[in-house]
């Protein structure tokens, strides 16, 4: 009887040892490696309700990935994701995304540059291969939110060819789209002058040339969009009018001028 009890105890010890050898590598890996994932951009909307009671930090521990709400990013934005580890037990890291495109990856550190597509759902899938040939896969939920639409034109549908020192007026056609309201406009006229946040500004160029006018709009979720237009500025040459020297009253005469800057005739003056 005593021998039977001893044999059972030995058998239990063997099974316990086998269980520890098989289970511990999988059960303890995530808990003790100190792995985190960080990213360099996310949005914080001022009027969009979240299932999280607080704003998300730009970091997630490996153990808690998938437990919280989705990470918000702007549609058509570019984000860098980095996997950090305090241990030297990682053999390789594989990145995959849904709803976007991976532009590049790196192994020092383990990172991926991702361009997100149109608004909707997405995900970042990270697979770690450890040095003992075990692997783990985690998925980060991504919510791609709508951004604004920047747009403008020369006032009155005018030609983007203007004369130097002549004010150019712009019509702002930007809209919020399906996203939150626009809270900021930034105009850059491309000539080194200060930017302005006026809704519909005017600007005069002091030198001829080609200038890139850029309008950047930002909504309440910090999503941005840009629209650009090339404006050709022509040199304003002195106006020369060809006319006869002496005219008689009540007669008609034709006058010509080098009207390169689209001037208008005014015959109301008298001498």
Short mmCIF file of C-alpha atoms in Angstrom, two decimals:
data_model
loop_
_atom_site.label_atom_id
_atom_site.label_comp_id
_atom_site.label_asym_id
_atom_site.label_seq_id
_atom_site.Cartn_x
_atom_site.Cartn_y
_atom_site.Cartn_z
CA UNK A 1 0.00 0.00 0.00
CA UNK A 2 2.81 2.37 0.92
CA UNK A 3 4.57 1.67 -2.38
CA UNK A 4 1.39 2.52 -4.27
CA UNK A 5 1.08 5.87 -2.48
CA UNK A 6 4.71 6.71 -3.22
CA UNK A 7 4.24 5.83 -6.89
CA UNK A 8 1.21 8.10 -7.11
CA UNK A 9 3.16 10.97 -5.54
CA UNK A 10 6.01 10.50 -8.00
CA UNK A 11 3.57 10.38 -10.89
CA UNK A 12 1.95 13.63 -9.71
CA UNK A 13 5.37 15.33 -9.47
CA UNK A 14 6.20 14.21 -13.00
CA UNK A 15 2.90 15.53 -14.36
CA UNK A 16 3.40 18.81 -12.50
CA UNK A 17 6.88 19.18 -13.97
CA UNK A 18 5.60 18.44 -17.48
CA UNK A 19 2.78 20.98 -17.00
CA UNK A 20 5.22 23.66 -15.85
CA UNK A 21 7.54 23.03 -18.80
CA UNK A 22 4.71 23.18 -21.31
CA UNK A 23 2.51 25.94 -19.89
CA UNK A 24 4.83 28.46 -18.27
CA UNK A 25 6.53 29.67 -21.48
CA UNK A 26 3.13 30.69 -22.85
CA UNK A 27 1.57 31.88 -19.59
CA UNK A 28 4.46 33.95 -18.34
CA UNK A 29 5.98 35.47 -21.46
CA UNK A 30 3.69 38.48 -21.78
CA UNK A 31 3.65 39.13 -18.07
CA UNK A 32 7.40 39.57 -17.61
CA UNK A 33 8.98 40.91 -20.78
CA UNK A 34 8.07 44.59 -20.30
CA UNK A 35 6.86 45.04 -23.88
CA UNK A 36 5.06 48.25 -24.87
CA UNK A 37 3.76 49.70 -28.13
CA UNK A 38 3.88 53.45 -28.73
CA UNK A 39 2.67 55.70 -31.57
CA UNK A 40 3.38 59.32 -32.52
CA UNK A 41 -0.10 60.55 -33.45
CA UNK A 42 -3.68 60.18 -32.27
CA UNK A 43 -6.59 62.59 -32.02
CA UNK A 44 -8.46 63.98 -29.06
CA UNK A 45 -11.87 65.32 -30.09
CA UNK A 46 -13.36 68.15 -28.06
CA UNK A 47 -16.96 67.09 -28.67
CA UNK A 48 -16.91 63.38 -29.52
CA UNK A 49 -17.99 61.01 -26.76
CA UNK A 50 -15.63 58.16 -25.95
CA UNK A 51 -16.17 54.83 -24.23
CA UNK A 52 -13.00 55.58 -22.30
CA UNK A 53 -13.50 57.92 -19.33
CA UNK A 54 -10.19 59.63 -20.14
CA UNK A 55 -8.04 60.40 -23.16
CA UNK A 56 -5.80 57.60 -24.34
CA UNK A 57 -2.06 57.86 -23.80
CA UNK A 58 0.24 57.22 -26.76
CA UNK A 59 1.40 53.96 -25.21
CA UNK A 60 -0.05 50.49 -24.58
CA UNK A 61 1.45 47.61 -22.64
CA UNK A 62 1.53 44.28 -24.43
CA UNK A 63 -0.75 42.70 -21.82
CA UNK A 64 -3.50 45.33 -22.16
CA UNK A 65 -3.65 45.57 -25.97
CA UNK A 66 -7.22 44.93 -27.07
CA UNK A 67 -8.75 45.64 -23.65
CA UNK A 68 -9.51 49.34 -24.14
CA UNK A 69 -11.30 51.39 -26.75
CA UNK A 70 -10.02 51.86 -30.28
CA UNK A 71 -7.29 54.39 -30.97
CA UNK A 72 -8.56 57.33 -33.03
CA UNK A 73 -6.58 58.60 -36.00
CA UNK A 74 -7.51 60.99 -38.78
CA UNK A 75 -8.36 59.53 -42.15
CA UNK A 76 -5.50 59.74 -44.67
CA UNK A 77 -3.00 60.40 -41.85
CA UNK A 78 0.47 58.89 -41.38
CA UNK A 79 1.45 57.31 -38.05
CA UNK A 80 4.64 55.66 -36.74
CA UNK A 81 4.18 52.64 -34.43
CA UNK A 82 7.07 51.34 -32.30
CA UNK A 83 7.41 48.14 -30.24
CA UNK A 84 9.70 48.51 -27.23
CA UNK A 85 11.11 45.76 -25.02
CA UNK A 86 13.40 45.74 -22.00
CA UNK A 87 14.47 42.14 -22.68
CA UNK A 88 16.59 40.61 -25.44
CA UNK A 89 14.30 37.67 -26.12
CA UNK A 90 12.68 38.89 -29.36
CA UNK A 91 13.83 37.26 -32.58
CA UNK A 92 11.63 39.21 -35.03
CA UNK A 93 8.51 41.36 -35.28
CA UNK A 94 6.00 41.21 -38.15
CA UNK A 95 3.60 44.09 -38.83
CA UNK A 96 0.29 43.94 -40.71
CA UNK A 97 -2.52 46.49 -41.01
CA UNK A 98 -6.15 46.54 -42.11
CA UNK A 99 -7.58 49.75 -43.52
CA UNK A 100 -4.21 51.26 -44.38
CA UNK A 101 -0.83 50.68 -45.99
CA UNK A 102 2.55 49.95 -44.42
CA UNK A 103 5.10 52.27 -46.00
CA UNK A 104 8.18 50.91 -44.25
CA UNK A 105 9.35 48.84 -41.26
CA UNK A 106 12.49 48.83 -39.15
CA UNK A 107 14.16 46.40 -36.75
CA UNK A 108 16.15 48.94 -34.75
CA UNK A 109 13.86 49.77 -33.12
CA UNK A 110 10.97 47.56 -34.18
CA UNK A 111 8.68 50.04 -35.91
CA UNK A 112 6.27 50.53 -38.80
CA UNK A 113 5.22 53.63 -40.71
CA UNK A 114 1.55 53.40 -41.68
CA UNK A 115 -0.59 55.52 -44.02
CA UNK A 116 -4.27 55.22 -43.09
CA UNK A 117 -7.04 55.31 -45.68
CA UNK A 118 -10.56 56.73 -45.69
CA UNK A 119 -12.68 56.98 -42.53
CA UNK A 120 -13.79 53.66 -41.04
CA UNK A 121 -12.37 50.84 -38.96
CA UNK A 122 -8.81 49.54 -39.08
CA UNK A 123 -6.27 47.59 -37.09
CA UNK A 124 -2.56 47.08 -36.48
CA UNK A 125 -1.59 43.40 -36.14
CA UNK A 126 1.74 42.71 -34.42
CA UNK A 127 3.32 39.25 -34.30
CA UNK A 128 6.37 38.66 -32.09
CA UNK A 129 8.62 35.65 -32.63
CA UNK A 130 10.67 34.93 -29.52
CA UNK A 131 14.12 33.38 -29.36
CA UNK A 132 12.64 30.09 -28.07
CA UNK A 133 10.52 29.85 -31.28
CA UNK A 134 7.23 30.69 -29.54
CA UNK A 135 5.17 33.57 -30.89
CA UNK A 136 2.40 35.94 -29.85
CA UNK A 137 0.04 38.07 -31.93
CA UNK A 138 -1.84 41.14 -30.72
CA UNK A 139 -4.27 43.41 -32.58
CA UNK A 140 -4.65 47.14 -31.91
CA UNK A 141 -8.09 48.47 -32.85
CA UNK A 142 -8.03 51.67 -34.95
CA UNK A 143 -10.88 54.12 -35.57
CA UNK A 144 -10.28 56.38 -38.60
CA UNK A 145 -12.39 59.49 -38.21
CA UNK A 146 -13.53 61.96 -40.87
CA UNK A 147 -11.43 65.01 -41.62
CA UNK A 148 -12.35 68.42 -43.08
CA UNK A 149 -12.07 69.47 -46.76
CA UNK A 150 -10.01 72.54 -47.65
CA UNK A 151 -10.86 74.41 -50.85
CA UNK A 152 -10.74 77.95 -52.26
CA UNK A 153 -10.71 79.92 -55.51
CA UNK A 154 -9.90 83.40 -56.74
CA UNK A 155 -12.88 85.62 -55.93
CA UNK A 156 -15.37 85.88 -58.77
CA UNK A 157 -13.89 82.82 -60.47
CA UNK A 158 -10.95 84.91 -61.61
CA UNK A 159 -7.85 83.75 -63.45
CA UNK A 160 -4.93 82.73 -61.14
CA UNK A 161 -2.80 85.20 -63.13
CA UNK A 162 -2.55 88.55 -61.40
CA UNK A 163 -0.40 91.65 -61.51
CA UNK A 164 2.12 92.62 -58.87
CA UNK A 165 0.97 95.08 -56.23
CA UNK A 166 -2.65 94.28 -57.09
CA UNK A 167 -4.83 92.82 -54.29
CA UNK A 168 -5.99 89.24 -54.89
CA UNK A 169 -9.21 88.22 -53.14
CA UNK A 170 -9.90 84.59 -52.19
CA UNK A 171 -13.22 82.78 -51.73
CA UNK A 172 -13.03 80.12 -48.98
CA UNK A 173 -14.97 77.00 -50.06
CA UNK A 174 -13.82 74.69 -47.24
CA UNK A 175 -16.30 72.45 -45.44
CA UNK A 176 -16.37 70.06 -42.48
CA UNK A 177 -17.48 67.06 -44.54
CA UNK A 178 -18.74 64.28 -42.25
CA UNK A 179 -16.38 65.28 -39.44
CA UNK A 180 -16.46 67.81 -36.64
CA UNK A 181 -16.60 71.55 -37.25
CA UNK A 182 -13.62 73.51 -38.58
CA UNK A 183 -12.00 75.63 -35.88
CA UNK A 184 -8.93 77.05 -37.64
CA UNK A 185 -7.90 78.33 -41.08
CA UNK A 186 -4.26 78.96 -41.99
CA UNK A 187 -3.37 80.77 -45.23
CA UNK A 188 0.17 80.72 -46.59
CA UNK A 189 0.67 82.90 -49.69
CA UNK A 190 4.04 81.40 -50.59
CA UNK A 191 6.03 84.64 -50.68
CA UNK A 192 7.45 84.59 -47.17
CA UNK A 193 4.80 86.90 -45.74
CA UNK A 194 3.18 85.97 -42.39
CA UNK A 195 0.38 83.41 -42.45
CA UNK A 196 -3.13 84.54 -41.58
CA UNK A 197 -6.22 82.90 -40.06
CA UNK A 198 -8.73 85.24 -41.72
CA UNK A 199 -11.60 83.30 -43.28
CA UNK A 200 -11.39 85.04 -46.69
CA UNK A 201 -8.24 87.16 -46.97
CA UNK A 202 -6.77 89.30 -49.73
CA UNK A 203 -3.11 89.56 -50.63
CA UNK A 204 -0.89 91.60 -52.95
CA UNK A 205 2.42 90.32 -54.35
CA UNK A 206 5.27 92.78 -54.64
CA UNK A 207 7.33 90.78 -57.15
CA UNK A 208 6.46 88.78 -60.28
CA UNK A 209 6.78 84.98 -60.28
CA UNK A 210 4.93 81.76 -59.42
CA UNK A 211 3.62 81.39 -55.87
CA UNK A 212 2.00 78.40 -54.15
CA UNK A 213 -0.99 79.56 -52.11
CA UNK A 214 -1.87 77.01 -49.41
CA UNK A 215 -4.92 76.78 -47.16
CA UNK A 216 -4.76 74.40 -44.18
CA UNK A 217 -7.93 73.74 -42.18
CA UNK A 218 -8.21 72.01 -38.79
CA UNK A 219 -11.34 70.56 -37.19
CA UNK A 220 -12.29 69.96 -33.56
CA UNK A 221 -10.62 66.54 -33.57
CA UNK A 222 -7.30 68.04 -34.74
CA UNK A 223 -7.67 66.49 -38.19
CA UNK A 224 -6.27 68.66 -40.98
CA UNK A 225 -6.55 69.01 -44.73
CA UNK A 226 -4.71 71.21 -47.24
CA UNK A 227 -5.50 72.71 -50.62
CA UNK A 228 -2.97 74.51 -52.83
CA UNK A 229 -3.14 76.70 -55.94
CA UNK A 230 -0.37 78.15 -58.08
CA UNK A 231 -0.76 81.88 -58.65
CA UNK A 232 1.18 83.53 -61.47
CA UNK A 233 2.14 87.11 -60.72
CA UNK A 234 2.94 89.23 -63.77
CA UNK A 235 5.15 92.26 -63.81
CA UNK A 236 3.16 95.48 -63.85
CA UNK A 237 4.68 97.52 -66.69
CA UNK A 238 3.81 101.23 -67.05
CA UNK A 239 0.63 101.74 -69.04
CA UNK A 240 1.18 103.35 -72.43
CA UNK A 241 -1.82 104.78 -74.32
CA UNK A 242 -1.63 105.38 -78.07
CA UNK A 243 -3.75 108.28 -79.21
CA UNK A 244 -3.88 111.17 -81.65
CA UNK A 245 -2.36 114.45 -80.50
CA UNK A 246 -5.26 116.83 -81.19
CA UNK A 247 -8.96 116.01 -81.45
CA UNK A 248 -12.02 118.01 -82.27
CA UNK A 249 -15.07 118.14 -80.09
CA UNK A 250 -17.94 115.80 -80.83
CA UNK A 251 -15.71 113.41 -82.79
CA UNK A 252 -14.89 109.72 -82.16
CA UNK A 253 -11.38 108.36 -81.85
CA UNK A 254 -9.83 104.98 -80.99
CA UNK A 255 -7.25 104.62 -78.22
CA UNK A 256 -5.08 101.57 -77.50
CA UNK A 257 -3.13 100.60 -74.37
CA UNK A 258 -0.80 97.78 -73.26
CA UNK A 259 -3.45 96.28 -70.96
CA UNK A 260 -1.39 93.39 -69.51
CA UNK A 261 -2.93 93.80 -66.03
CA UNK A 262 -6.55 93.97 -67.16
CA UNK A 263 -7.17 97.62 -66.43
CA UNK A 264 -10.44 99.33 -67.23
CA UNK A 265 -11.10 102.45 -69.29
CA UNK A 266 -12.55 105.50 -67.55
CA UNK A 267 -13.58 108.34 -69.87
CA UNK A 268 -15.11 110.52 -67.17
CA UNK A 269 -12.05 112.71 -66.78
CA UNK A 270 -11.94 116.16 -68.41
CA UNK A 271 -9.02 118.43 -69.09
#
